[in-house]
């Protein structure tokens, strides 16, 4: 019954996806109520950070700005999407405590709500990428179309991760802080503001080949930069998707009925 209970909750949430999208829009709208610029404040902040880090680290690494600035820009935008989804995923059920305890609703709806909210912010930040490419005079290739299937795979991977973290953190509240610290470390271990080719000789490749964040970021960043993600990256992400969802369904199905009591 473990998998069937979880599958029932997920299927009902997908059928009633309007609930998740409506709640997600409201989250963004309420956060920037009475603001003339709205969610584009996040875009402005991201643009300033990309410009600052691009100029600082570009000069430190002595990298051509036409190549380095788009690399950092795409990396920071995709990383912001991934890290915020995982961080918010830890508090998904906790933040929705009032609704969960009072309204009969699929629990997975709240996970979808969190993902949709961050997709909206991600869409706002994507405006920066063509601006950066135009500023540095970098070409836009047809390969950029592959960023769409890459985004779908990344989002599906994030969904099972968020479901797992939301379930665990509902029981163990300290795990939220552990995850935030882990994401800070992962940021520096992942090629986001540094390029693999700048590493000294002799550095083992498993440091990034085994890093799931590297492959998830590459699925979106590489096509936007006119590069084809390697077959190993596609395979890594797809295998992680299949194995991850099996684990998430087992965990969620086993503890789904206990989540309201933990809250």
C-alpha positions as a Python dict, from the first residue, in 0.01 Angstrom:
ca = {
    (1, 'X'): (0, 0, 0),
    (2, 'X'): (300, 230, 35),
    (3, 'X'): (339, 308, -334),
    (4, 'X'): (-36, 306, -406),
    (5, 'X'): (-109, 563, -132),
    (6, 'X'): (166, 790, -259),
    (7, 'X'): (59, 748, -622),
    (8, 'X'): (-303, 829, -530),
    (9, 'X'): (-199, 1152, -359),
    (10, 'X'): (25, 1254, -649),
    (11, 'X'): (-232, 1174, -919),
    (12, 'X'): (-503, 1368, -736),
    (13, 'X'): (-269, 1666, -695),
    (14, 'X'): (-185, 1660, -1067),
    (15, 'X'): (-554, 1645, -1161),
    (16, 'X'): (-618, 1946, -939),
    (17, 'X'): (-311, 2135, -1056),
    (18, 'X'): (-510, 2461, -1060),
    (19, 'X'): (-483, 2467, -681),
    (20, 'X'): (-103, 2462, -692),
    (21, 'X'): (-78, 2724, -969),
    (22, 'X'): (-326, 2956, -798),
    (23, 'X'): (-150, 2933, -462),
    (24, 'X'): (187, 2983, -631),
    (25, 'X'): (73, 3300, -809),
    (26, 'X'): (-71, 3432, -484),
    (27, 'X'): (257, 3370, -302),
    (28, 'X'): (447, 3584, -552),
    (29, 'X'): (176, 3850, -569),
    (30, 'X'): (152, 3885, -191),
    (31, 'X'): (527, 3910, -153),
    (32, 'X'): (544, 4208, -387),
    (33, 'X'): (209, 4369, -316),
    (34, 'X'): (214, 4752, -354),
    (35, 'X'): (547, 4728, -538),
    (36, 'X'): (557, 4895, -880),
    (37, 'X'): (829, 4663, -1012),
    (38, 'X'): (705, 4348, -837),
    (39, 'X'): (901, 4026, -881),
    (40, 'X'): (1144, 4205, -1114),
    (41, 'X'): (1322, 4326, -799),
    (42, 'X'): (1461, 3971, -787),
    (43, 'X'): (1573, 4011, -1147),
    (44, 'X'): (1748, 4339, -1065),
    (45, 'X'): (1923, 4183, -766),
    (46, 'X'): (2030, 3884, -974),
    (47, 'X'): (2157, 4110, -1252),
    (48, 'X'): (2368, 4312, -1008),
    (49, 'X'): (2515, 3995, -857),
    (50, 'X'): (2595, 3851, -1200),
    (51, 'X'): (2769, 4173, -1304),
    (52, 'X'): (2969, 4196, -983),
    (53, 'X'): (3078, 3831, -967),
    (54, 'X'): (3143, 3819, -1341),
    (55, 'X'): (3376, 4118, -1331),
    (56, 'X'): (3554, 4015, -1011),
    (57, 'X'): (3610, 3647, -1086),
    (58, 'X'): (3659, 3709, -1457),
    (59, 'X'): (3957, 3929, -1377),
    (60, 'X'): (4085, 3689, -1111),
    (61, 'X'): (4073, 3393, -1349),
    (62, 'X'): (4183, 3609, -1644),
    (63, 'X'): (3899, 3465, -1849),
    (64, 'X'): (3761, 3630, -2165),
    (65, 'X'): (3454, 3827, -2054),
    (66, 'X'): (3259, 3726, -2368),
    (67, 'X'): (3281, 3367, -2251),
    (68, 'X'): (3293, 3401, -1873),
    (69, 'X'): (3007, 3645, -1807),
    (70, 'X'): (2738, 3434, -1984),
    (71, 'X'): (2878, 3125, -1808),
    (72, 'X'): (2845, 3286, -1465),
    (73, 'X'): (2512, 3447, -1549),
    (74, 'X'): (2344, 3125, -1663),
    (75, 'X'): (2502, 2931, -1377),
    (76, 'X'): (2382, 3170, -1107),
    (77, 'X'): (2029, 3186, -1247),
    (78, 'X'): (1992, 2809, -1271),
    (79, 'X'): (2158, 2755, -933),
    (80, 'X'): (1925, 3012, -778),
    (81, 'X'): (1629, 2816, -910),
    (82, 'X'): (1760, 2481, -786),
    (83, 'X'): (1881, 2597, -444),
    (84, 'X'): (1567, 2799, -368),
    (85, 'X'): (1344, 2506, -464),
    (86, 'X'): (1532, 2275, -230),
    (87, 'X'): (1547, 2528, 52),
    (88, 'X'): (1176, 2611, 22),
    (89, 'X'): (1099, 2241, -17),
    (90, 'X'): (1224, 2177, 335),
    (91, 'X'): (955, 2404, 479),
    (92, 'X'): (678, 2317, 233),
    (93, 'X'): (460, 2118, 472),
    (94, 'X'): (556, 2330, 772),
    (95, 'X'): (454, 2653, 598),
    (96, 'X'): (123, 2498, 488),
    (97, 'X'): (41, 2369, 837),
    (98, 'X'): (-284, 2565, 862),
    (99, 'X'): (-417, 2437, 530),
    (100, 'X'): (-307, 2077, 589),
    (101, 'X'): (-476, 2060, 931),
    (102, 'X'): (-800, 2225, 820),
    (103, 'X'): (-857, 2142, 453),
    (104, 'X'): (-866, 1800, 289),
    (105, 'X'): (-621, 1836, 4),
    (106, 'X'): (-347, 1623, -155),
    (107, 'X'): (-21, 1693, 25),
    (108, 'X'): (170, 1690, -302),
    (109, 'X'): (-25, 2001, -403),
    (110, 'X'): (190, 2202, -164),
    (111, 'X'): (509, 2069, -323),
    (112, 'X'): (379, 2164, -668),
    (113, 'X'): (286, 2506, -530),
    (114, 'X'): (641, 2564, -410),
    (115, 'X'): (790, 2454, -742),
    (116, 'X'): (551, 2673, -943),
    (117, 'X'): (632, 2976, -728),
    (118, 'X'): (1001, 2933, -801),
    (119, 'X'): (938, 2871, -1171),
    (120, 'X'): (771, 3213, -1187),
    (121, 'X'): (1078, 3375, -1029),
    (122, 'X'): (1307, 3173, -1259),
    (123, 'X'): (1113, 3300, -1561),
    (124, 'X'): (1167, 3659, -1445),
    (125, 'X'): (1541, 3599, -1409),
    (126, 'X'): (1570, 3442, -1755),
    (127, 'X'): (1528, 3791, -1899),
    (128, 'X'): (1886, 3858, -1792),
    (129, 'X'): (2041, 3592, -2017),
    (130, 'X'): (1968, 3750, -2360),
    (131, 'X'): (2071, 4090, -2218),
    (132, 'X'): (2407, 3947, -2108),
    (133, 'X'): (2460, 3775, -2443),
    (134, 'X'): (2387, 4098, -2629),
    (135, 'X'): (2618, 4302, -2404),
    (136, 'X'): (2918, 4072, -2457),
    (137, 'X'): (2832, 4006, -2821),
    (138, 'X'): (2795, 3629, -2778),
    (139, 'X'): (2589, 3446, -3043),
    (140, 'X'): (2263, 3265, -2967),
    (141, 'X'): (2258, 2914, -3115),
    (142, 'X'): (1965, 2691, -3210),
    (143, 'X'): (2103, 2446, -2951),
    (144, 'X'): (1933, 2669, -2691),
    (145, 'X'): (1611, 2480, -2769),
    (146, 'X'): (1752, 2181, -2578),
    (147, 'X'): (1728, 2388, -2260),
    (148, 'X'): (1352, 2317, -2263),
    (149, 'X'): (1373, 1936, -2219),
    (150, 'X'): (1662, 1996, -1982),
    (151, 'X'): (1442, 2224, -1773),
    (152, 'X'): (1168, 1959, -1763),
    (153, 'X'): (1412, 1693, -1638),
    (154, 'X'): (1556, 1932, -1380),
    (155, 'X'): (1208, 2026, -1255),
    (156, 'X'): (1100, 1663, -1223),
    (157, 'X'): (1418, 1586, -1029),
    (158, 'X'): (1354, 1883, -803),
    (159, 'X'): (999, 1763, -737),
    (160, 'X'): (1108, 1431, -589),
    (161, 'X'): (1385, 1598, -389),
    (162, 'X'): (1142, 1855, -250),
    (163, 'X'): (894, 1583, -159),
    (164, 'X'): (1164, 1390, 29),
    (165, 'X'): (1295, 1697, 212),
    (166, 'X'): (945, 1821, 296),
    (167, 'X'): (860, 1485, 452),
    (168, 'X'): (1185, 1455, 648),
    (169, 'X'): (1188, 1816, 767),
    (170, 'X'): (828, 1792, 886),
    (171, 'X'): (952, 1535, 1137),
    (172, 'X'): (1304, 1666, 1201),
    (173, 'X'): (1298, 2047, 1195),
    (174, 'X'): (1675, 2080, 1232),
    (175, 'X'): (1722, 1925, 889),
    (176, 'X'): (1617, 2257, 736),
    (177, 'X'): (1930, 2423, 874),
    (178, 'X'): (2142, 2126, 771),
    (179, 'X'): (2013, 2159, 413),
    (180, 'X'): (2086, 2531, 399),
    (181, 'X'): (2444, 2472, 513),
    (182, 'X'): (2480, 2189, 264),
    (183, 'X'): (2362, 2412, -22),
    (184, 'X'): (2621, 2675, 72),
    (185, 'X'): (2898, 2417, 49),
    (186, 'X'): (2756, 2270, -273),
    (187, 'X'): (2762, 2616, -434),
    (188, 'X'): (3141, 2633, -407),
    (189, 'X'): (3192, 2269, -507),
    (190, 'X'): (2987, 2311, -826),
    (191, 'X'): (3124, 2484, -1139),
    (192, 'X'): (2907, 2796, -1116),
    (193, 'X'): (3149, 3085, -1069),
    (194, 'X'): (3452, 2881, -1176),
    (195, 'X'): (3513, 2675, -1490),
    (196, 'X'): (3640, 2319, -1503),
    (197, 'X'): (3915, 2411, -1747),
    (198, 'X'): (4065, 2649, -1488),
    (199, 'X'): (4131, 2364, -1243),
    (200, 'X'): (4495, 2266, -1190),
    (201, 'X'): (4617, 1951, -1358),
    (202, 'X'): (4575, 1639, -1150),
    (203, 'X'): (4243, 1739, -995),
    (204, 'X'): (4023, 1425, -1010),
    (205, 'X'): (3720, 1459, -1238),
    (206, 'X'): (3493, 1273, -998),
    (207, 'X'): (3471, 1593, -794),
    (208, 'X'): (3224, 1724, -1050),
    (209, 'X'): (3130, 1408, -1245),
    (210, 'X'): (2962, 1270, -930),
    (211, 'X'): (2807, 1605, -841),
    (212, 'X'): (2433, 1596, -925),
    (213, 'X'): (2409, 1976, -920),
    (214, 'X'): (2673, 1998, -1191),
    (215, 'X'): (2470, 1779, -1425),
    (216, 'X'): (2138, 1951, -1346),
    (217, 'X'): (2287, 2295, -1412),
    (218, 'X'): (2459, 2174, -1729),
    (219, 'X'): (2130, 2049, -1877),
    (220, 'X'): (2003, 2408, -1888),
    (221, 'X'): (2319, 2618, -1899),
    (222, 'X'): (2506, 2436, -2176),
    (223, 'X'): (2232, 2475, -2443),
    (224, 'X'): (2186, 2842, -2354),
    (225, 'X'): (2558, 2889, -2419),
    (226, 'X'): (2536, 2704, -2751),
    (227, 'X'): (2687, 2379, -2624),
    (228, 'X'): (2546, 2026, -2630),
    (229, 'X'): (2520, 1856, -2290),
    (230, 'X'): (2713, 1528, -2294),
    (231, 'X'): (2533, 1197, -2313),
    (232, 'X'): (2672, 1117, -1967),
    (233, 'X'): (2494, 1423, -1825),
    (234, 'X'): (2161, 1324, -1983),
    (235, 'X'): (2200, 966, -1859),
    (236, 'X'): (2299, 1078, -1509),
    (237, 'X'): (1994, 1305, -1479),
    (238, 'X'): (1750, 1046, -1616),
    (239, 'X'): (1880, 766, -1391),
    (240, 'X'): (1866, 1000, -1093),
    (241, 'X'): (1509, 1087, -1191),
    (242, 'X'): (1396, 723, -1198),
    (243, 'X'): (1576, 613, -881),
    (244, 'X'): (1482, 930, -696),
    (245, 'X'): (1111, 898, -767),
    (246, 'X'): (1108, 536, -655),
    (247, 'X'): (1263, 639, -324),
    (248, 'X'): (1037, 943, -289),
    (249, 'X'): (721, 741, -350),
    (250, 'X'): (829, 480, -95),
    (251, 'X'): (916, 740, 170),
    (252, 'X'): (611, 957, 111),
    (253, 'X'): (374, 661, 97),
    (254, 'X'): (507, 523, 423),
    (255, 'X'): (486, 845, 625),
    (256, 'X'): (214, 1044, 445),
    (257, 'X'): (-51, 979, 710),
    (258, 'X'): (185, 1086, 990),
    (259, 'X'): (270, 1427, 843),
    (260, 'X'): (-36, 1610, 989),
    (261, 'X'): (53, 1475, 1336),
    (262, 'X'): (413, 1594, 1300),
    (263, 'X'): (290, 1943, 1222),
}
